Coordinates of C-alpha atoms and ligand atoms in Angstrom, one line a residue:
Chain A
M1 CA 55.6 75.7 130.6
S2 CA 58.8 74.0 131.9
V3 CA 59.8 70.7 130.4
L4 CA 62.7 70.2 132.6
R5 CA 62.4 67.1 134.8
S6 CA 64.3 65.4 137.4
N7 CA 66.9 67.6 139.2
P8 CA 66.6 70.7 136.9
A9 CA 69.2 72.7 138.8
A10 CA 71.9 70.1 138.3
D11 CA 70.9 69.5 134.6
E12 CA 71.0 73.2 133.9
K13 CA 74.5 73.5 135.2
R14 CA 75.8 70.9 133.1
A15 CA 74.1 72.2 130.0
S16 CA 76.3 74.3 127.8
L17 CA 73.3 75.3 125.8
L18 CA 70.1 76.3 127.5
V19 CA 67.0 77.6 125.8
R20 CA 64.4 78.9 128.3
D21 CA 60.8 79.7 127.4
V22 CA 61.7 81.2 123.9
N23 CA 59.2 83.0 121.8
T24 CA 59.9 83.9 118.4
Y25 CA 57.7 85.6 115.8
Y26 CA 57.7 86.2 112.1
G27 CA 55.7 89.4 111.9
A28 CA 52.6 88.7 113.6
S29 CA 52.8 84.9 113.4
H30 CA 53.9 83.4 116.7
V31 CA 56.2 80.5 115.5
L32 CA 57.9 79.4 118.7
Q33 CA 55.7 79.4 121.7
G34 CA 57.7 79.1 124.9
V35 CA 60.3 76.6 123.8
S36 CA 62.7 75.3 126.3
L37 CA 65.5 72.8 125.7
R38 CA 69.0 72.0 127.0
L39 CA 72.0 70.4 125.5
A40 CA 75.3 69.3 127.3
E41 CA 78.6 68.7 125.6
G42 CA 78.9 65.1 124.6
E43 CA 75.3 64.4 123.9
V44 CA 73.5 64.0 120.7
V45 CA 69.9 65.3 120.9
A46 CA 67.2 64.9 118.2
L47 CA 64.9 67.9 117.6
L48 CA 61.9 66.3 115.7
G49 CA 58.8 67.6 114.1
R50 CA 56.9 67.9 111.0
N51 CA 57.3 70.2 108.2
G52 CA 56.8 73.8 109.6
A53 CA 56.9 72.9 113.3
G54 CA 59.6 75.4 114.0
K55 CA 62.8 73.4 114.0
T56 CA 64.8 75.7 111.7
T57 CA 63.3 78.7 113.6
L58 CA 64.6 77.3 116.9
L59 CA 68.0 76.8 115.6
R60 CA 68.1 80.2 114.1
S61 CA 66.9 81.8 117.3
I62 CA 69.7 80.1 119.2
V63 CA 72.4 81.5 117.0
G64 CA 70.7 84.9 116.6
L65 CA 70.0 84.9 112.9
T66 CA 66.4 85.2 113.8
R67 CA 65.8 87.1 117.1
A68 CA 63.7 85.5 119.8
R69 CA 61.3 88.2 121.1
S70 CA 61.5 86.9 124.8
G71 CA 62.9 84.0 126.9
G72 CA 66.5 83.1 127.3
V73 CA 69.3 81.5 125.2
E74 CA 72.3 80.7 127.3
V75 CA 75.6 79.5 126.2
G76 CA 77.9 78.4 128.9
G77 CA 75.9 80.4 131.3
R78 CA 75.9 83.7 129.3
D79 CA 72.6 85.1 127.9
V80 CA 73.0 85.5 124.1
R81 CA 69.3 86.0 123.1
K82 CA 70.3 89.5 121.8
A83 CA 73.8 88.7 120.7
A84 CA 75.0 88.9 117.1
P85 CA 75.6 85.5 115.4
H86 CA 79.2 86.1 115.2
T87 CA 79.3 86.4 119.0
V88 CA 77.3 83.2 119.4
A89 CA 79.7 81.4 117.0
R90 CA 82.8 82.5 119.0
L91 CA 81.2 81.0 122.1
G92 CA 81.4 77.7 120.5
I93 CA 78.0 77.2 118.8
A94 CA 78.4 76.1 115.1
F95 CA 75.1 76.3 113.0
V96 CA 75.2 74.1 109.9
P97 CA 72.2 75.2 107.8
S98 CA 70.2 73.0 105.6
G99 CA 70.3 72.9 101.8
R100 CA 73.2 73.9 99.5
R101 CA 74.5 76.8 101.8
V102 CA 78.2 76.5 100.9
F103 CA 80.1 79.5 99.6
G104 CA 79.7 78.7 96.0
S105 CA 82.0 80.9 94.4
L106 CA 85.0 79.8 96.6
S107 CA 86.8 76.6 96.2
V108 CA 86.5 73.8 98.9
D109 CA 89.9 74.7 100.2
E110 CA 88.9 78.5 100.4
N111 CA 85.7 77.6 102.1
L112 CA 87.6 75.7 104.8
R113 CA 90.5 78.0 105.3
L114 CA 88.2 81.1 105.4
S115 CA 86.1 79.4 108.2
S116 CA 89.2 78.2 110.1
R117 CA 90.0 82.0 110.5
S118 CA 86.5 83.0 111.6
C119 CA 87.0 82.4 115.2
P120 CA 90.7 83.0 115.8
R121 CA 90.5 82.7 119.5
R122 CA 89.0 79.3 119.6
K123 CA 91.6 76.6 120.0
G124 CA 91.1 72.9 119.5
P125 CA 92.2 69.7 117.6
W126 CA 90.3 70.7 114.3
S127 CA 92.2 72.1 111.5
V128 CA 91.7 72.1 107.6
A129 CA 94.3 69.3 107.4
R130 CA 92.3 67.2 109.8
V131 CA 89.1 67.8 108.0
Y132 CA 90.9 66.3 104.9
E133 CA 92.0 63.4 106.9
T134 CA 88.5 62.9 108.1
F135 CA 86.9 63.4 104.8
P136 CA 89.3 62.2 102.1
K137 CA 86.7 62.9 99.4
L138 CA 86.9 66.6 100.2
A139 CA 90.7 66.6 99.8
D140 CA 90.2 65.1 96.3
V141 CA 88.1 68.1 95.2
K142 CA 90.0 70.7 97.2
A143 CA 90.3 73.0 94.2
R144 CA 86.9 72.7 92.8
G145 CA 84.3 75.4 93.1
A146 CA 82.0 74.7 95.9
R147 CA 78.9 75.2 93.8
H148 CA 79.9 72.2 91.7
L149 CA 79.9 69.6 94.5
S150 CA 77.4 66.9 94.9
G151 CA 74.8 67.0 97.8
G152 CA 76.8 64.7 99.9
E153 CA 80.0 66.5 99.2
Q154 CA 78.5 69.8 100.2
Q155 CA 77.2 68.3 103.5
M156 CA 80.8 67.2 104.1
L157 CA 82.1 70.7 103.3
K158 CA 79.3 72.3 105.6
L159 CA 80.3 70.0 108.4
G160 CA 84.0 70.6 107.8
R161 CA 83.5 74.3 107.8
A162 CA 81.9 74.0 111.3
L163 CA 84.6 71.9 112.7
V164 CA 87.4 74.1 111.8
T165 CA 86.0 76.7 114.1
N166 CA 86.4 74.2 117.0
P167 CA 83.0 74.5 118.4
N168 CA 81.6 72.9 121.5
I169 CA 78.1 72.4 120.0
L170 CA 77.0 71.7 116.6
L171 CA 73.4 72.6 115.5
L172 CA 72.6 70.5 112.4
D173 CA 69.5 71.5 110.3
E174 CA 68.1 68.6 108.3
P175 CA 71.4 67.1 107.3
T176 CA 69.7 64.2 105.5
E177 CA 67.6 66.2 103.4
G178 CA 68.1 65.5 99.5
L179 CA 70.8 62.9 100.4
A180 CA 71.1 59.6 98.7
P181 CA 70.4 56.6 101.1
V182 CA 74.1 55.6 100.8
V183 CA 75.2 59.0 101.9
V184 CA 72.7 59.2 104.8
G185 CA 74.4 56.0 106.0
Q186 CA 77.8 57.8 105.8
L187 CA 76.2 60.7 107.6
G188 CA 75.4 58.3 110.4
E189 CA 78.9 57.4 110.8
W190 CA 80.0 61.0 111.0
L191 CA 77.5 61.7 113.7
E192 CA 78.9 58.8 115.7
L193 CA 82.4 60.4 115.1
L194 CA 81.2 63.7 116.5
R195 CA 79.8 62.0 119.5
G196 CA 83.0 60.3 120.0
E197 CA 84.9 63.6 119.9
G198 CA 82.7 64.8 122.7
F199 CA 80.7 67.4 120.8
G200 CA 77.2 68.4 121.7
V201 CA 75.0 67.9 118.7
L202 CA 71.4 69.3 118.3
L203 CA 70.1 67.4 115.3
A204 CA 66.9 69.0 113.7
E205 CA 65.4 66.3 111.5
Q206 CA 62.1 65.4 109.7
N207 CA 63.7 61.9 109.3
A208 CA 62.8 60.8 112.8
M209 CA 64.1 57.3 112.2
F210 CA 67.4 58.5 111.1
A211 CA 67.8 61.1 114.0
L212 CA 66.7 58.6 116.8
R213 CA 69.1 55.9 115.7
H214 CA 71.9 58.3 116.4
S215 CA 70.9 60.3 119.4
D216 CA 70.6 60.0 123.2
R217 CA 67.6 62.1 123.8
G218 CA 65.0 63.9 121.7
Y219 CA 62.4 66.7 121.8
I220 CA 59.2 66.6 119.6
L221 CA 58.3 70.0 118.4
E222 CA 54.7 70.6 117.3
K223 CA 53.3 74.0 116.1
G224 CA 56.1 75.8 117.9
R225 CA 55.7 74.0 121.3
I226 CA 57.6 71.1 122.8
R227 CA 55.2 68.3 122.9
F228 CA 57.5 65.7 124.4
E229 CA 60.8 65.2 125.7
G230 CA 62.5 61.9 126.5
S231 CA 65.3 59.4 125.8
A232 CA 65.8 58.2 122.3
T233 CA 64.7 54.7 123.4
E234 CA 61.4 56.0 124.9
L235 CA 60.7 58.0 121.7
R236 CA 61.4 55.0 119.4
S237 CA 59.1 52.7 121.3
S238 CA 56.1 55.1 121.4
E239 CA 53.9 54.3 118.5
E240 CA 51.7 57.3 119.3
L241 CA 54.5 59.7 119.2
L242 CA 56.0 58.2 116.1
S243 CA 52.8 58.2 114.3
G244 CA 52.4 61.9 115.3
L245 CA 55.7 62.4 113.3
G246 CA 54.4 60.5 110.4
V247 CA 56.5 57.5 111.0
S248 CA 55.0 54.2 111.6
A249 CA 56.5 52.3 114.5
R250 CA 56.5 49.1 112.4
A251 CA 58.9 50.9 110.0
V252 CA 61.4 51.5 112.9
R253 CA 61.2 47.9 113.8
V254 CA 61.8 46.7 110.4
V255 CA 64.9 48.8 110.0
D256 CA 66.1 47.8 113.6
A257 CA 65.6 44.2 112.6
A258 CA 67.5 44.7 109.4
E259 CA 70.3 46.2 111.3
G260 CA 70.3 43.4 113.9
R261 CA 69.2 45.7 116.8
E262 CA 66.6 45.5 119.6
S263 CA 64.2 48.3 119.9
Chain B
M1 CA 91.7 112.1 60.8
D2 CA 93.6 111.0 63.8
T3 CA 95.7 107.9 63.6
V4 CA 95.0 104.5 65.3
V5 CA 97.6 105.3 68.1
I6 CA 95.6 108.4 69.1
E7 CA 92.3 106.6 69.1
V8 CA 93.7 103.7 71.2
S9 CA 95.3 105.9 73.7
G10 CA 92.0 108.1 73.9
T11 CA 90.0 104.9 74.3
L12 CA 92.2 103.4 76.9
S13 CA 92.4 106.6 79.0
A14 CA 88.5 107.1 78.8
A15 CA 88.1 103.4 79.7
S16 CA 90.4 103.7 82.7
S17 CA 88.6 106.7 84.0
L18 CA 85.3 104.9 83.7
F19 CA 86.8 101.9 85.5
L20 CA 88.2 103.9 88.3
A21 CA 84.9 105.6 88.8
S22 CA 82.8 102.3 88.7
A23 CA 85.0 99.7 90.5
G24 CA 83.9 100.8 94.0
L25 CA 80.3 101.0 93.0
T26 CA 80.2 97.4 91.7
L27 CA 82.3 96.1 94.7
I28 CA 79.8 97.7 97.1
F29 CA 76.7 96.3 95.1
G30 CA 78.2 92.8 94.9
A31 CA 79.0 92.4 98.5
M32 CA 76.1 94.4 100.1
R33 CA 73.4 94.6 97.5
V34 CA 73.2 98.4 97.8
I35 CA 73.0 100.7 95.0
N36 CA 74.9 103.7 96.2
L37 CA 74.0 107.0 94.2
A38 CA 76.3 108.8 96.6
H39 CA 79.3 107.1 94.9
G40 CA 79.6 110.1 92.6
S41 CA 79.8 112.3 95.7
F42 CA 82.8 110.3 96.9
Y43 CA 84.4 110.7 93.6
M44 CA 83.7 114.5 93.6
F45 CA 85.2 114.7 97.3
G46 CA 88.4 112.8 96.0
A47 CA 88.9 115.5 93.3
F48 CA 87.9 118.5 95.5
L49 CA 90.2 117.4 98.3
T50 CA 93.1 117.1 95.9
T51 CA 92.5 120.6 94.7
S52 CA 92.7 121.8 98.4
L53 CA 95.7 119.7 99.3
V54 CA 97.7 120.8 96.2
G55 CA 96.7 124.4 96.5
F56 CA 97.8 126.0 93.2
A57 CA 101.4 125.1 93.4
T58 CA 102.8 122.5 91.1
G59 CA 105.4 119.9 92.2
A60 CA 105.5 116.8 94.4
R61 CA 102.6 117.7 96.6
F62 CA 100.2 116.1 94.1
W63 CA 101.7 112.7 94.9
W64 CA 101.0 112.8 98.5
A65 CA 97.6 114.7 98.0
V66 CA 96.2 111.7 96.0
P67 CA 96.5 109.1 98.7
V68 CA 95.6 111.5 101.4
A69 CA 92.4 112.6 99.6
A70 CA 91.5 108.9 98.9
L71 CA 91.9 107.9 102.6
A72 CA 89.9 110.9 103.7
V73 CA 87.1 109.7 101.4
A74 CA 87.4 106.3 102.8
L75 CA 86.8 107.6 106.4
I76 CA 83.9 109.6 105.0
G77 CA 82.6 106.4 103.5
A78 CA 82.9 104.6 106.7
G79 CA 81.0 107.2 108.5
V80 CA 78.1 107.0 105.8
E81 CA 78.0 103.3 106.2
L82 CA 77.6 103.5 110.0
G83 CA 75.3 106.4 110.0
V84 CA 72.9 105.5 107.1
I85 CA 73.7 102.5 104.9
R86 CA 73.6 99.9 107.6
H87 CA 69.9 100.9 108.3
I88 CA 68.9 100.1 104.8
Y89 CA 70.3 96.7 104.0
G90 CA 67.7 94.3 102.8
K91 CA 65.3 97.0 102.2
E92 CA 63.8 97.5 98.6
H93 CA 66.1 98.8 95.9
L94 CA 63.8 101.9 95.8
T95 CA 64.3 102.7 99.5
Q96 CA 67.9 102.4 99.0
L97 CA 67.9 104.6 96.0
L98 CA 66.1 107.3 97.7
A99 CA 68.3 107.2 100.8
T100 CA 71.4 107.3 98.8
Y101 CA 69.9 110.0 96.6
A102 CA 69.4 112.1 99.6
L103 CA 72.9 111.6 100.6
F104 CA 73.9 112.7 97.0
L105 CA 71.9 115.9 97.5
I106 CA 73.4 116.7 101.0
F107 CA 76.9 116.2 99.8
A108 CA 76.4 118.2 96.7
D109 CA 75.3 121.1 98.8
L110 CA 78.2 120.5 101.3
A111 CA 80.7 120.7 98.4
L112 CA 79.1 123.9 97.2
R113 CA 79.4 125.4 100.6
I114 CA 83.0 124.3 101.2
W115 CA 84.6 124.8 97.7
G116 CA 82.1 127.2 96.1
A117 CA 80.6 127.2 92.7
E118 CA 83.7 128.1 90.6
S119 CA 85.6 125.6 88.7
R120 CA 89.0 124.5 90.2
A121 CA 92.0 123.1 88.2
V122 CA 94.7 120.8 89.5
P123 CA 97.8 121.3 87.6
V124 CA 99.4 118.2 86.0
P125 CA 102.4 117.2 88.0
K126 CA 105.7 118.3 86.5
S127 CA 107.1 114.8 85.8
F128 CA 104.0 114.0 83.6
F129 CA 103.6 117.3 82.1
G130 CA 103.4 117.6 78.3
S131 CA 103.2 114.7 75.9
I132 CA 105.0 111.5 75.0
E133 CA 105.8 110.3 71.5
I134 CA 104.4 107.0 70.6
A135 CA 104.7 105.7 67.0
G136 CA 105.1 109.2 65.9
E137 CA 102.1 110.5 67.6
Q138 CA 102.0 112.9 70.6
I139 CA 100.0 111.4 73.5
P140 CA 99.4 113.3 76.8
K141 CA 101.9 111.9 79.3
Y142 CA 99.3 112.1 82.2
N143 CA 97.3 109.4 80.3
L144 CA 99.9 106.9 81.4
V145 CA 99.1 107.9 85.1
I146 CA 95.4 107.2 84.6
V147 CA 95.8 104.0 82.7
G148 CA 98.5 102.7 85.3
T149 CA 96.2 103.6 88.2
A150 CA 93.3 101.8 86.6
I151 CA 95.4 98.6 86.0
A152 CA 96.8 98.7 89.4
V153 CA 93.3 99.0 90.9
G154 CA 92.1 96.2 88.8
V155 CA 94.9 93.9 89.5
G156 CA 94.9 94.9 93.1
L157 CA 91.2 94.1 93.5
W158 CA 91.7 90.8 91.8
L159 CA 94.5 89.7 94.1
L160 CA 92.5 90.9 97.1
L161 CA 89.5 88.9 96.3
K162 CA 91.5 85.8 95.1
L163 CA 94.2 85.7 97.8
T164 CA 93.3 87.4 101.0
T165 CA 91.1 86.4 103.9
L166 CA 89.3 89.8 103.5
G167 CA 88.7 89.1 99.8
W168 CA 87.3 85.6 100.5
R169 CA 85.0 87.0 103.1
I170 CA 83.7 89.6 100.7
R171 CA 83.1 86.8 98.1
A172 CA 81.4 84.7 101.0
A173 CA 79.2 87.5 101.9
V174 CA 78.0 87.7 98.3
D175 CA 77.2 84.0 98.3
D176 CA 75.7 83.5 101.7
P177 CA 76.0 86.4 104.3
E178 CA 74.2 84.3 107.0
S179 CA 76.4 81.3 106.9
L180 CA 79.3 83.8 107.0
E181 CA 78.1 85.6 110.2
A182 CA 77.1 82.3 111.8
S183 CA 80.7 81.0 111.3
G184 CA 82.0 83.9 113.4
V185 CA 82.6 86.7 111.1
N186 CA 81.4 90.2 112.2
L187 CA 79.3 90.9 109.0
Q188 CA 78.5 94.6 110.1
L189 CA 82.2 95.4 110.5
L190 CA 82.9 93.6 107.2
F191 CA 80.3 95.8 105.5
T192 CA 81.7 98.9 107.0
V193 CA 85.1 97.9 105.6
V194 CA 83.8 97.1 102.2
F195 CA 81.9 100.4 102.0
A196 CA 84.9 102.4 103.0
L197 CA 87.1 100.4 100.4
G198 CA 84.5 101.3 97.7
A199 CA 84.5 104.9 98.8
L200 CA 88.3 104.9 98.8
L201 CA 88.3 103.6 95.1
A202 CA 85.8 106.4 94.1
G203 CA 88.0 109.1 95.9
L204 CA 91.3 107.6 94.3
G205 CA 89.4 107.9 90.9
G206 CA 88.5 111.5 91.5
A207 CA 91.9 112.5 92.9
V208 CA 93.8 110.8 90.0
I209 CA 91.5 112.2 87.2
S210 CA 91.5 115.7 88.7
P211 CA 94.4 117.2 86.6
Q212 CA 92.5 116.3 83.4
I213 CA 89.1 117.8 84.4
A214 CA 87.6 121.0 85.5
V215 CA 86.8 120.3 89.1
T216 CA 83.4 121.8 89.8
P217 CA 80.1 120.9 91.8
G218 CA 78.2 118.7 89.4
I219 CA 80.9 116.2 88.5
D220 CA 79.3 113.9 91.0
G221 CA 76.2 113.7 88.9
S222 CA 78.0 113.4 85.6
I223 CA 80.3 110.7 86.9
I224 CA 77.6 108.6 88.5
V225 CA 75.9 108.3 85.1
G226 CA 79.0 106.9 83.5
A227 CA 79.8 104.7 86.4
F228 CA 76.3 103.3 86.4
I229 CA 76.4 102.3 82.7
V230 CA 79.6 100.6 83.1
T231 CA 78.4 98.8 86.3
V232 CA 75.2 97.6 84.8
V233 CA 76.6 96.6 81.4
G234 CA 79.4 94.8 83.1
G235 CA 77.1 93.0 85.4
L236 CA 76.3 94.4 88.9
G237 CA 79.0 93.0 91.3
S238 CA 81.5 91.9 88.8
I239 CA 84.9 93.8 88.9
L240 CA 86.0 92.1 85.7
G241 CA 82.7 93.0 84.0
A242 CA 83.3 96.6 85.0
A243 CA 86.7 96.5 83.3
V244 CA 85.4 95.0 80.2
A245 CA 82.4 97.3 80.2
A246 CA 84.6 100.4 80.6
L247 CA 86.7 99.3 77.6
L248 CA 83.6 98.7 75.4
I249 CA 81.9 102.0 76.4
G250 CA 85.2 103.7 75.8
A251 CA 85.6 102.1 72.5
S252 CA 82.0 102.9 71.4
E253 CA 82.6 106.6 72.3
T254 CA 85.8 106.5 70.1
A255 CA 84.0 104.7 67.3
G256 CA 81.0 107.3 67.7
T257 CA 83.4 110.3 67.4
L258 CA 84.8 108.7 64.1
A259 CA 81.6 107.7 62.5
A260 CA 79.3 110.5 63.5
P261 CA 80.9 113.2 65.6
D262 CA 77.6 115.0 66.5
W263 CA 76.2 111.8 67.9
A264 CA 79.4 110.7 69.6
S265 CA 77.9 111.0 73.1
T266 CA 74.8 108.9 72.3
F267 CA 77.0 105.9 71.2
P268 CA 77.7 104.5 74.8
Y269 CA 73.9 104.4 75.4
I270 CA 73.2 102.7 72.2
A271 CA 75.9 100.2 73.3
M272 CA 74.4 99.9 76.7
I273 CA 70.9 99.2 75.3
A274 CA 72.1 96.6 72.9
I275 CA 74.1 94.7 75.5
L276 CA 71.2 94.7 78.0
A277 CA 68.7 93.6 75.5
V278 CA 70.8 90.4 75.0
R279 CA 71.9 90.0 78.7
P280 CA 69.7 92.1 80.9
W281 CA 72.0 91.1 83.9
G282 CA 75.0 92.4 82.1
L283 CA 78.1 90.8 80.7
F284 CA 79.5 89.1 83.7
G285 CA 76.6 89.4 86.1
Q286 CA 74.1 86.7 87.4
P287 CA 70.5 86.9 87.0
E288 CA 69.1 88.2 90.4
R289 CA 68.1 85.4 92.8
Ligands
ATP301 N1 61.2 83.9 106.9 C1 60.0 83.5 107.4 N2 58.9 84.5 107.2 C2 57.6 84.0 107.7 N3 57.3 82.8 108.2 C3 58.2 82.0 108.2 C4 59.6 82.1 107.9 N4 60.3 81.1 107.9 C5 59.4 80.2 108.4 N5 58.4 80.7 108.6 C6 57.1 79.9 109.1 O1 57.4 79.5 110.4 C7 57.0 78.3 110.7 C8 58.0 77.4 111.2 O2 59.1 77.2 110.1 P1 60.4 76.4 110.2 O3 61.1 76.7 109.0 O4 61.1 76.9 111.5 O5 59.9 75.0 110.3 P2 60.7 73.6 110.3 O6 60.3 72.8 111.3 O7 62.1 74.0 110.1 O8 60.2 73.0 108.9 P3 60.9 72.1 107.8 O9 60.9 70.8 108.2 O10 60.0 72.3 106.6 O11 62.2 72.7 107.6 C9 56.3 77.7 109.5 O12 54.9 77.9 109.6 C10 56.9 78.6 108.4 O13 55.9 78.8 107.3
MG302 MG1 63.6 73.6 108.6

């Protein structure tokens, strides 16, 4: 099954990340069933789907933490389906896992400095100092053990840890999970910042309303298959697609109206 | 009855030996979640290699024999990780125990073939021969070497874990190995290095303690029991825990000798059972996730 439309050859060329017909299993259970997706630098792409649809599995298959059994994962034209996770990271793909996945026994500063040395050959504008400039709150808790941070601070730290490796593409898994509404708002600002910096972002979210507000395009994953691919505007305006994700289209309009935006 | 000075000195040197034997074991478990029964074999190799390197001549050769033996054991450790251990990460503890027990048996046999069944001795180096007088008591001079090495290893490990990139990586691997490798760190290579470092510490322990013991096949088994008690009581994975537990076990042995000499060797076990009854995960360990 191919979901690539319009001039596929040109799109694929532009894509720094290309997932082609990937199949991933956990034991006998066939979790990803021929998933294809592409992502270019500078675009924010939402990966939507209900609980258990396979979003996390897809991100893990891209970075090699879970091995795809068949298909292709290409980073900058190089096939990495069988590569080790550190190799994929060094090619510029940063995976930001969901939940409280910081190095808890290290301080905030050690978390960042450690990560800044993980891909020594990658050069770029991001340094530990720049992370502190961007997230002044992290600078305030520099010496604190990372396991004692709040959910929002941990999210900042995970993002900072990814940035100091100077990646081209960020894979964010469920960044809004467990965050207070105020912090979700901030997260939106950080995403806009990433977009402004020219990063490619693949945003796996159950919170479709949030994801579509900050993305250019989106994919809907359902039971391990891509059900739909389209622009964020297209997705936002389809009641059918949204209700399939458990979001009522009315809710989207209400939020948009509150923010003074046309849907 | 002996004086306090003698008891304290005896306790310290026993504790130091225990700490040297267990530091690598707890380091490896902490970072890799592997219980390595072959750790005793590394200790034994350290001692045997020292006997071979020193020959039977006293003198300065001992001081280069110790680091050479330790490094050689580190190389053996790296080989063991590449050949065997790397295939049993994440398996059940029972599988790991069986695999490392198999290694233990193979190494015991190998040692028997290479060095024979007879006991060998390493002469105490000249500069630390005899005893030293502390507060009117005669203490074996070589105890200073053992206590000094234990302190150096403890402080060295602490600095490594606290200040260096390698140390941070080891701690991060304990917290979240997946995030570490997804950030660009070669986890397999890190594990090989950690395992080799653990083996190096065991080899160093065996080498440094060799002048005080009869080096025979079988010291691998006797040391692994002590190292295990210390590691479990201290909390699997905690270097500080191993140091404190080594002191406690050493002290309980001394206390046993004073209170009931016939039962002295059971005291450490009683101490272990008492501590584990209150804290099943050990003094400084964390309940398994
Ligand atoms: N380690 C695992 N072993 C076996 N099955 C798993 C494992 N991880 C996930 N699964 C199963 O694979 C399917 C996809 O899970 P996945 O975590 O990728 O979904 P998701 O879209 O990320 O869901 P969520 O929104 O809940 O995070 C689910 O049915 C899940 O139960
Ligand atoms: Mg998920």
